[in-house]
GROMACS .gro file of C-alpha atoms in nm:
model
  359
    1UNK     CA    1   0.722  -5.924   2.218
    2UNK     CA    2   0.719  -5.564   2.382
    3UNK     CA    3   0.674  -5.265   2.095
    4UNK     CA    4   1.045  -5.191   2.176
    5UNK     CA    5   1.144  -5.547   2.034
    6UNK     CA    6   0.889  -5.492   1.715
    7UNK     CA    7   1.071  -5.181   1.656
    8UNK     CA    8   1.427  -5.331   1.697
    9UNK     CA    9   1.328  -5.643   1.474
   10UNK     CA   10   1.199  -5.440   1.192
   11UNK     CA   11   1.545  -5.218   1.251
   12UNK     CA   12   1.778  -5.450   1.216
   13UNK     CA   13   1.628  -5.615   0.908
   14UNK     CA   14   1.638  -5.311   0.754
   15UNK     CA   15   1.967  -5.246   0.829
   16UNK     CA   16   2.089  -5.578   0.709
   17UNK     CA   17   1.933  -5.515   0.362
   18UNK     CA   18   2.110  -5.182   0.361
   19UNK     CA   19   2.437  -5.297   0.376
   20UNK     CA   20   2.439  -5.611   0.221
   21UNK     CA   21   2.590  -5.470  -0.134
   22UNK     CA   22   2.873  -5.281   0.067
   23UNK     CA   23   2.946  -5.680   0.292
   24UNK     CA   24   3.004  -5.814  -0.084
   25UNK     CA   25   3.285  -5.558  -0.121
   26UNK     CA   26   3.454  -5.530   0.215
   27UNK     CA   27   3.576  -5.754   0.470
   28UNK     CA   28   3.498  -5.476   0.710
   29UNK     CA   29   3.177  -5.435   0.596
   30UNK     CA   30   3.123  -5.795   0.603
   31UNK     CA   31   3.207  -5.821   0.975
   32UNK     CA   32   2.949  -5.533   1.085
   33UNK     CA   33   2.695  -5.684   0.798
   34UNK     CA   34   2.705  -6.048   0.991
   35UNK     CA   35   2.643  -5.853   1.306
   36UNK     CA   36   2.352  -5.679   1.247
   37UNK     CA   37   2.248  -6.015   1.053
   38UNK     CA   38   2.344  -6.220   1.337
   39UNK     CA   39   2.106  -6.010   1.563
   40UNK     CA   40   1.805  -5.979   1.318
   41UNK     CA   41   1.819  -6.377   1.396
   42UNK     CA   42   1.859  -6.330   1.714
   43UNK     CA   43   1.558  -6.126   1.755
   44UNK     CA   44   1.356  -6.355   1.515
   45UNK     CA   45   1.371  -6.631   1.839
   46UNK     CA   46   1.263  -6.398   2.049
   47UNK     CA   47   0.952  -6.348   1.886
   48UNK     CA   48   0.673  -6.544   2.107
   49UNK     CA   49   0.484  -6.737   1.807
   50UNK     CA   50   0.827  -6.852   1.711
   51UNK     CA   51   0.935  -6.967   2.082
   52UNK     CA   52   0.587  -7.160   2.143
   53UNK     CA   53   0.585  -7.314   1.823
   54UNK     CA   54   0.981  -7.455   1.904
   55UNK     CA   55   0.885  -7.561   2.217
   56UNK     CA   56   0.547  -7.730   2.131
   57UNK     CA   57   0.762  -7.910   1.842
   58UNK     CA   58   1.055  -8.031   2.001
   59UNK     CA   59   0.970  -7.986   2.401
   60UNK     CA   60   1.300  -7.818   2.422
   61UNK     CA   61   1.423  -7.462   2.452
   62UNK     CA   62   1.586  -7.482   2.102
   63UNK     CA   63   1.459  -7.074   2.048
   64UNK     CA   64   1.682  -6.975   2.379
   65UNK     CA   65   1.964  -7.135   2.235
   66UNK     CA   66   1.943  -7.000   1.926
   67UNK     CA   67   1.868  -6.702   2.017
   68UNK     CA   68   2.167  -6.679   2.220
   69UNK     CA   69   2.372  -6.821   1.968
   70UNK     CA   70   2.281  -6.518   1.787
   71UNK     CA   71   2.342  -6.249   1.960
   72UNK     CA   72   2.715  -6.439   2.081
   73UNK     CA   73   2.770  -6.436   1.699
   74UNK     CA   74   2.669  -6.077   1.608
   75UNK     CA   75   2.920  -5.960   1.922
   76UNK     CA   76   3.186  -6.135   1.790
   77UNK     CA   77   3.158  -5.967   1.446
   78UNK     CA   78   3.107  -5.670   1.564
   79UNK     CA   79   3.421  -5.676   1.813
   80UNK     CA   80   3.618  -5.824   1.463
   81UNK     CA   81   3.470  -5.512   1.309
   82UNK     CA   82   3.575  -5.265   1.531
   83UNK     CA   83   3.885  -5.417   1.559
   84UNK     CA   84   3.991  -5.402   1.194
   85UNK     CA   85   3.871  -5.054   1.149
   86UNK     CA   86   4.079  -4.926   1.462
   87UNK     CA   87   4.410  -5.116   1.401
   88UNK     CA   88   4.505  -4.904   1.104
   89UNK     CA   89   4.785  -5.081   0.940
   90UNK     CA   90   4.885  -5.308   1.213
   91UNK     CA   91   4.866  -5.660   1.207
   92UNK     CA   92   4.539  -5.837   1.292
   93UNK     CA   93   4.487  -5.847   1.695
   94UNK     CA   94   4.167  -5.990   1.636
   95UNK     CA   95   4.262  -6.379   1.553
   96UNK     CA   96   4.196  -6.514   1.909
   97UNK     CA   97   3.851  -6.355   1.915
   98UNK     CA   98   3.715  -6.646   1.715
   99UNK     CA   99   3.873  -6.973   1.914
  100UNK     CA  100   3.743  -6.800   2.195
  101UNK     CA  101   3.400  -6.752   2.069
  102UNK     CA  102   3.395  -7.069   1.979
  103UNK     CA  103   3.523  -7.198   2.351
  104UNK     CA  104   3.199  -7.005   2.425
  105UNK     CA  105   2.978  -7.149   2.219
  106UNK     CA  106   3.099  -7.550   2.291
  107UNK     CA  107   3.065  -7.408   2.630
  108UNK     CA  108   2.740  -7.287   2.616
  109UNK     CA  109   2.560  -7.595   2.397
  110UNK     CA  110   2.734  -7.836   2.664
  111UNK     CA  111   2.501  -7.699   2.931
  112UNK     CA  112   2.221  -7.706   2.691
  113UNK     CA  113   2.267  -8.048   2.660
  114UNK     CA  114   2.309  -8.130   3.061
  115UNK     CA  115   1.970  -7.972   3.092
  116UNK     CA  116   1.852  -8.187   2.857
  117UNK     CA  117   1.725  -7.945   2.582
  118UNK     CA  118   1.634  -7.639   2.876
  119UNK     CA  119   1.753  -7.351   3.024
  120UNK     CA  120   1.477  -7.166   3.177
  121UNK     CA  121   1.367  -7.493   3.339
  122UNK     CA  122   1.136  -7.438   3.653
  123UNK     CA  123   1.291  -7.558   3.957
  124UNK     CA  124   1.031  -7.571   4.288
  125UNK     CA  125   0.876  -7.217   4.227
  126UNK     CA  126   0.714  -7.072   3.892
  127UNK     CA  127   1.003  -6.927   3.673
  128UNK     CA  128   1.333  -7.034   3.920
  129UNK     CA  129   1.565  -7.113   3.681
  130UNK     CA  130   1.758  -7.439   3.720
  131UNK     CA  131   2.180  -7.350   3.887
  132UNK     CA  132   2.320  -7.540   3.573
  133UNK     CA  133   2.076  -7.292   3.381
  134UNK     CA  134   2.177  -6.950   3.565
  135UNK     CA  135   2.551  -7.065   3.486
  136UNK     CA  136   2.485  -7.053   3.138
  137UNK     CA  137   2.329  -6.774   3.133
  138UNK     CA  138   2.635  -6.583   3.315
  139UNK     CA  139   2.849  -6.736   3.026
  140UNK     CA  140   2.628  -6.631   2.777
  141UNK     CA  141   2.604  -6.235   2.952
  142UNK     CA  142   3.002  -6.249   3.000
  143UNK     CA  143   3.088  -6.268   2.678
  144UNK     CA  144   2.837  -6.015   2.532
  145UNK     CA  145   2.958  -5.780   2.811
  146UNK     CA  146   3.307  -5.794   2.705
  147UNK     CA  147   3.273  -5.762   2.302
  148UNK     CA  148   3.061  -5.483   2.381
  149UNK     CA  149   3.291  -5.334   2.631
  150UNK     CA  150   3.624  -5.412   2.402
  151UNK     CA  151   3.458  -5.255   2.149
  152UNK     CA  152   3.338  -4.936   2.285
  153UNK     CA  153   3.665  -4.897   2.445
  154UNK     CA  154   3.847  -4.910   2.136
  155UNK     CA  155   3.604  -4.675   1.931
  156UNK     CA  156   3.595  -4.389   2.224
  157UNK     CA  157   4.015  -4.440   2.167
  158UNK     CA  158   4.011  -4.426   1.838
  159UNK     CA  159   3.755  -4.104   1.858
  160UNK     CA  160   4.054  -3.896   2.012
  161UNK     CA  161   4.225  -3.882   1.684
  162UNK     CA  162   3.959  -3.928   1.416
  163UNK     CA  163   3.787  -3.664   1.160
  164UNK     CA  164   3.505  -3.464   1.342
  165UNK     CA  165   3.200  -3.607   1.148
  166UNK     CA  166   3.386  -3.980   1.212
  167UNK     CA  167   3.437  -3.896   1.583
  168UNK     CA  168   3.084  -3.794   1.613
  169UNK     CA  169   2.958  -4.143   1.448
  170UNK     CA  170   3.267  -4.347   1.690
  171UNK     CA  171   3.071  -4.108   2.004
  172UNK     CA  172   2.766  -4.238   1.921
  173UNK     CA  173   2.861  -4.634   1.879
  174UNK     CA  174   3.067  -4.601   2.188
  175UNK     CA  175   2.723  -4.478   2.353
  176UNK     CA  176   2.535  -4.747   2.165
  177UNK     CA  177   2.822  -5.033   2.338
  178UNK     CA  178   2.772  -4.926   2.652
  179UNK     CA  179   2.389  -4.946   2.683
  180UNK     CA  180   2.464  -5.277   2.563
  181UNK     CA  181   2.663  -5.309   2.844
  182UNK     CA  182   2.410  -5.187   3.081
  183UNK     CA  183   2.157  -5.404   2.944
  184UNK     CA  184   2.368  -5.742   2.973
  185UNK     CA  185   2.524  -5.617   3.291
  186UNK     CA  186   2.146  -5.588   3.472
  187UNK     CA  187   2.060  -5.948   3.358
  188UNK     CA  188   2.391  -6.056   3.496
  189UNK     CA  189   2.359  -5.948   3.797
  190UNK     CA  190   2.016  -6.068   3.825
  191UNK     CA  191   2.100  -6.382   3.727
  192UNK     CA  192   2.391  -6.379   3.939
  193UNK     CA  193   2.169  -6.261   4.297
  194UNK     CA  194   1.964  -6.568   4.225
  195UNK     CA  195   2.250  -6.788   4.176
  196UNK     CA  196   2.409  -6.642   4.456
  197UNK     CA  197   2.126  -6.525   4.752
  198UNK     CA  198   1.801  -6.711   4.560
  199UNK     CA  199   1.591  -6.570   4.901
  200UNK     CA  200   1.614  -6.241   4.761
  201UNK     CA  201   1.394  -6.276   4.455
  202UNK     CA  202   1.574  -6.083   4.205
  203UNK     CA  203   1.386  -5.954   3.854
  204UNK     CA  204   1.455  -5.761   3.567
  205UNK     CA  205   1.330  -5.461   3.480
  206UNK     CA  206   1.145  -5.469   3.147
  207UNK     CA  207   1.109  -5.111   3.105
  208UNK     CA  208   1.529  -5.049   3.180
  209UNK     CA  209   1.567  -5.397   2.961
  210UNK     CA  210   1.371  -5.238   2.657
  211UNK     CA  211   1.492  -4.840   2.673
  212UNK     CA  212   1.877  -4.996   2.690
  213UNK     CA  213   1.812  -5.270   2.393
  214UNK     CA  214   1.658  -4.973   2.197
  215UNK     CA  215   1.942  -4.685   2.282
  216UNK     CA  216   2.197  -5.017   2.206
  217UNK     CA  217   2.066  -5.092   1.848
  218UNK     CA  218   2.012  -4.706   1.711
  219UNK     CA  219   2.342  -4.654   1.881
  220UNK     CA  220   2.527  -4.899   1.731
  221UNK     CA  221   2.351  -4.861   1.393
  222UNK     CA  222   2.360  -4.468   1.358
  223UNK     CA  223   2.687  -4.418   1.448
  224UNK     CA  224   2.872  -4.713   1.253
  225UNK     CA  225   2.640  -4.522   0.963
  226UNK     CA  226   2.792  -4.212   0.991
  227UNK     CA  227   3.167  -4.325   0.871
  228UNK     CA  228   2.996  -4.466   0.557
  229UNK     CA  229   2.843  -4.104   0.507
  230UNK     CA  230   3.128  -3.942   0.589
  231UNK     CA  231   3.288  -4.241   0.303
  232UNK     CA  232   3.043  -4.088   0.070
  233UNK     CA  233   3.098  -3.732   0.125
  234UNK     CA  234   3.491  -3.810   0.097
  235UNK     CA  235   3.445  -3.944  -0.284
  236UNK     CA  236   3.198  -3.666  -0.390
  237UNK     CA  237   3.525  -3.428  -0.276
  238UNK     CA  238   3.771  -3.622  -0.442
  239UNK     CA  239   3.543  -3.678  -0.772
  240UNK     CA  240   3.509  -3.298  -0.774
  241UNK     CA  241   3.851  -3.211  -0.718
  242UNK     CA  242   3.923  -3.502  -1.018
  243UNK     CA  243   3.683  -3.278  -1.223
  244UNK     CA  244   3.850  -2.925  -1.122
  245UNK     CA  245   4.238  -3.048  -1.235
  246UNK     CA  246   4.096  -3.200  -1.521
  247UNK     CA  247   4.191  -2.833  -1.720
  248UNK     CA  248   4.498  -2.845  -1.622
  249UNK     CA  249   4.598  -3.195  -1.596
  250UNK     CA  250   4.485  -3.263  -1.994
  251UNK     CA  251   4.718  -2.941  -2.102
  252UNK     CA  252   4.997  -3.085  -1.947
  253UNK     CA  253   4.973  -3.455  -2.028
  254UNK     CA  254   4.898  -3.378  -2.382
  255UNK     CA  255   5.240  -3.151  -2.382
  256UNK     CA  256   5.409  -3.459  -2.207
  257UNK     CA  257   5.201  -3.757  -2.278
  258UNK     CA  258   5.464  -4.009  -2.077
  259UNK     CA  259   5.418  -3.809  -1.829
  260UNK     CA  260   5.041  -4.002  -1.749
  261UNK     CA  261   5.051  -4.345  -1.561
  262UNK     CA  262   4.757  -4.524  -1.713
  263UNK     CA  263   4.608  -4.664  -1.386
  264UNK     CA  264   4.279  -4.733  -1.295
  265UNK     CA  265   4.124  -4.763  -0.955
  266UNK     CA  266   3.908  -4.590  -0.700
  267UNK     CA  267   3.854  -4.209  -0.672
  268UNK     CA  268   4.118  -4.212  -0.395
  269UNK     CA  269   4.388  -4.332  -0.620
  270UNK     CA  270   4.290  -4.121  -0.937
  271UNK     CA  271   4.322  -3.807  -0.763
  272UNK     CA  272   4.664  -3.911  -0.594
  273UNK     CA  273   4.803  -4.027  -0.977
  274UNK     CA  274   4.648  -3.690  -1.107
  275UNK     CA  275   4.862  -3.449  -0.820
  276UNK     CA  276   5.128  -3.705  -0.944
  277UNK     CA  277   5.127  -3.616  -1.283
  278UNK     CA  278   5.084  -3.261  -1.245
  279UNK     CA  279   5.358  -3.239  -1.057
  280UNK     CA  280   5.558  -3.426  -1.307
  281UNK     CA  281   5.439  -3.212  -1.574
  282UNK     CA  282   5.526  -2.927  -1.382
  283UNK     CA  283   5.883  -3.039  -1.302
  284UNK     CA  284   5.898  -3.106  -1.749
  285UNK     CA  285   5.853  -2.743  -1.773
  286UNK     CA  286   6.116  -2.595  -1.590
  287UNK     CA  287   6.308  -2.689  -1.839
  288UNK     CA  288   6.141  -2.407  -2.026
  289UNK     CA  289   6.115  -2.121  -1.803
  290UNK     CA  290   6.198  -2.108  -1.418
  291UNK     CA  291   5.917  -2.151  -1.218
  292UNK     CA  292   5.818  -1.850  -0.968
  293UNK     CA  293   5.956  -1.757  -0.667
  294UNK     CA  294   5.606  -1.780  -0.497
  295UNK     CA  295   5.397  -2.051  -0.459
  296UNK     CA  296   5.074  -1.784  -0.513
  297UNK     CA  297   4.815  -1.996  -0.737
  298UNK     CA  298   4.765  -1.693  -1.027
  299UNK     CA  299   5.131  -1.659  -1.045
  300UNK     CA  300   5.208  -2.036  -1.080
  301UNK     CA  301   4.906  -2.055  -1.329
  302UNK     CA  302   5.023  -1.767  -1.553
  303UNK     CA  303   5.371  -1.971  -1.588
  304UNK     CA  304   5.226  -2.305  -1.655
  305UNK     CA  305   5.039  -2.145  -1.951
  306UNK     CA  306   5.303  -1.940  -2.054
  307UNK     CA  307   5.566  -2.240  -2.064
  308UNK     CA  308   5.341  -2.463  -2.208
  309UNK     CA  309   5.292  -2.222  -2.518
  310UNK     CA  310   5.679  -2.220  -2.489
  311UNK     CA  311   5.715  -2.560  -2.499
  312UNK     CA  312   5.513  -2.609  -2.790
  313UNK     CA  313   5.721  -2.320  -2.947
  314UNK     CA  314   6.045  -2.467  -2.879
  315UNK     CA  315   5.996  -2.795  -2.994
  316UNK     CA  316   6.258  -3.009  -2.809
  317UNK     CA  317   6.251  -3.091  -2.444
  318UNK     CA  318   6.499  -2.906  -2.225
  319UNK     CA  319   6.669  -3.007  -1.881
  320UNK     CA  320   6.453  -2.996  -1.604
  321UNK     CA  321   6.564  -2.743  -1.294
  322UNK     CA  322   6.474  -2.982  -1.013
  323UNK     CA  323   6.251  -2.749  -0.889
  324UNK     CA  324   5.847  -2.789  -0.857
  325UNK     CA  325   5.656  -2.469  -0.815
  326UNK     CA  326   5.501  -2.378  -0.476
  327UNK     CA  327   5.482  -2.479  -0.136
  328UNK     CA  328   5.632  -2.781   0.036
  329UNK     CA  329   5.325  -2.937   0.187
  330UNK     CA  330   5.520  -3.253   0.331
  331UNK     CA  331   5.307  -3.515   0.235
  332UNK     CA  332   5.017  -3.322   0.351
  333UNK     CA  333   4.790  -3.485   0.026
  334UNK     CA  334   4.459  -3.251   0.150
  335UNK     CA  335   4.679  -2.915   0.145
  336UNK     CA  336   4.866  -2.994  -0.226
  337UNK     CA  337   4.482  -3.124  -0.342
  338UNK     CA  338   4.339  -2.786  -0.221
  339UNK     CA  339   4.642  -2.525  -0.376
  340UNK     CA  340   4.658  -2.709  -0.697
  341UNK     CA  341   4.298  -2.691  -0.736
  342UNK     CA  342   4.356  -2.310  -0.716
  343UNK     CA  343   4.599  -2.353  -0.968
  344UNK     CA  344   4.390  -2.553  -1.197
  345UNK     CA  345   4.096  -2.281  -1.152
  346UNK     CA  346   4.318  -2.013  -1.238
  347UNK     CA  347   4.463  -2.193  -1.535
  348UNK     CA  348   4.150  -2.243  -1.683
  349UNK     CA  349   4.042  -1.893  -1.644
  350UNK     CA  350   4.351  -1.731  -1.782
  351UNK     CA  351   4.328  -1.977  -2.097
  352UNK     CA  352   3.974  -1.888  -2.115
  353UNK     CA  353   4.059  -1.517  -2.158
  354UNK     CA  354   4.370  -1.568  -2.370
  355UNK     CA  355   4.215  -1.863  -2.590
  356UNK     CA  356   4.510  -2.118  -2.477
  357UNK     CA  357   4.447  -2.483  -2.477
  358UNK     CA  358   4.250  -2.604  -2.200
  359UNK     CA  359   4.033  -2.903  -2.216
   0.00000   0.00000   0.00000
């Protein structure tokens, strides 16, 4: 094995450790886990200890099966990855991906088997490969050529519409796919030459075989990292923004205490309950005074205090006007998250200064 391959080894190990906890969790996960794992195993066959010690074993080329096996597995998974991530909330395109990889597969053990155990068999001249072997081989390339290729394609789409730190990490797998591409595409057509016009002696190129396996892995594994950064960076905003309506959110479910819906669940769903209740609490107190004209964050956090000390004054509950102070965002979750969060740091600074409730 070439330093490039030591270095890609010890990569994808490393990588499969990493995101083994988040695999347990997701299904997405799980499907780019299995690929990187698939690979790692892959990579293990390639190692030359491991391939002699196969060979002087069983006489056969189990380790280029294997090995093949392998890397056919970890493109499937990581098409079915891609896939799942990029269909939003569309039904599952992805179920024919695995009969077919399986076709594959009983394809590519059938000619395993004809050769009798070999694929790189030496046919007249040192290293020919056998015709029954080269058509394996193209099998074998095909598939790789397309996962890769689906699944590029479908990230560089899905990069057109996507958050700019996500579209930066879909860039960068797309680029990853299509050395991938490259580097199955030039053993192809090597392959394919010698099937085709043996005279001319085709090789590969271990320098453009390496630099493209390299580019491939770090590709592939930097930029499907950088969603799960940009995953992390998403609930550190959310947990803060959780922590900055937590003022205002406790003044006006302890006013209205029905107005809290006691569910649990991930940072995403607590801070879409808490604008929720806020909002209901904020419709409860127009029944005390009418809300302001404006949807300016002081002026809406002056009247929450000041109807909340009314509401406390008065006692009884009142009819509700219908109307919710400020702007109509129109489902626009990010732009009601940011103005309340005004609200809420207004509202705590006013009741700081006038010694109102806050919590």
């Amino acid at each position: 094995m070439s330093v490039a391959d030591w270095i890609v080894l010890l990569l994808l190990w490393g990588i499969s450790a990493w995101r083994l906890p988040a695999a347990l969790r997701s299904y997405r996960q799980r499907m780019l886990w299995a690929a990187f794992t698939a690979l790692a195993v892959s990579r293990v066959f390639s190692a030359n200890p491991v391939v002699e010690w196969l060979i002087a074993w069983t006489g056969l080329e189990w380790a280029t099966l294997l090995r093949h096996l392998g890397g056919l597995a970890s493109a499937t998974f990581l098409l079915a990855f891609v896939e799942a991530i990029t269909r939003g909330d569309r039904p599952s395109r992805a179920r024919w991906i695995w009969p077919a990889a399986a076709v594959v597969v009983g394809v590519l053990v059938a000619l395993f088997a004809a050769r009798g155990g070999r694929i790189y068999w030496v046919e007249g001249q040192p290293g020919e490969t056998a015709t029954a072997g080269r058509i394996y081989l193209l099998v074998f390339d095909g598939w790789l050529i397309y996962c890769l290729g689906m699944a590029g394609f479908m990230f560089g789409r899905f990069s057109r519409t996507a958050p700019p730190l996500l579209r930066a990490g879909l860039i960068i797998s797309a680029i990853g796919m299509a050395a991938g591409v490259a580097n199955r595409g030039h053993v192809m057509a090597v392959n394919l030459a010698n099937l085709l016009v043996p005279q001319w002696g085709a090789a590969e190129s271990p320098i453009f075989h390496g630099a493209t396996l390299v580019v491939t892995v770090i590709g592939i594994s930097v930029g499907t990292s950088i969603p799960g950064i940009h995953a992390i960076r998403t609930r550190l905003q959310q947990r803060a923004a959780l922590k900055e309506l937590q003022p205002l959110w406790a003044a006006l479910t302890a006013q209205y205490p029905d107005i809290a819906l006691g569910m649990e669940g991930p940072s995403s769903v607590q801070l879409y309950r808490r604008l929720v209740e806020i909002r209901d609490g904020m419709l409860a107190l127009t029944a005390v005074a009418d809300p302001p004209a404006d949807g300016a964050p002081e002026r809406v956090a002056e009247w929450v205090a000041d109807a909340l000390d009314g509401a406390v004054a008065a006692g009884v509950a009142g009819q509700p006007s219908g109307t919710i102070p400020g702007p109509d965002f129109h489902g626009d979750t990010d732009k009601e998250t940011a103005w309340l969060r005004q609200v809420a740091a207004a509202y705590k600074q006013r009741s700081g200064r006038t010694g109102s409730r806050v919590s």
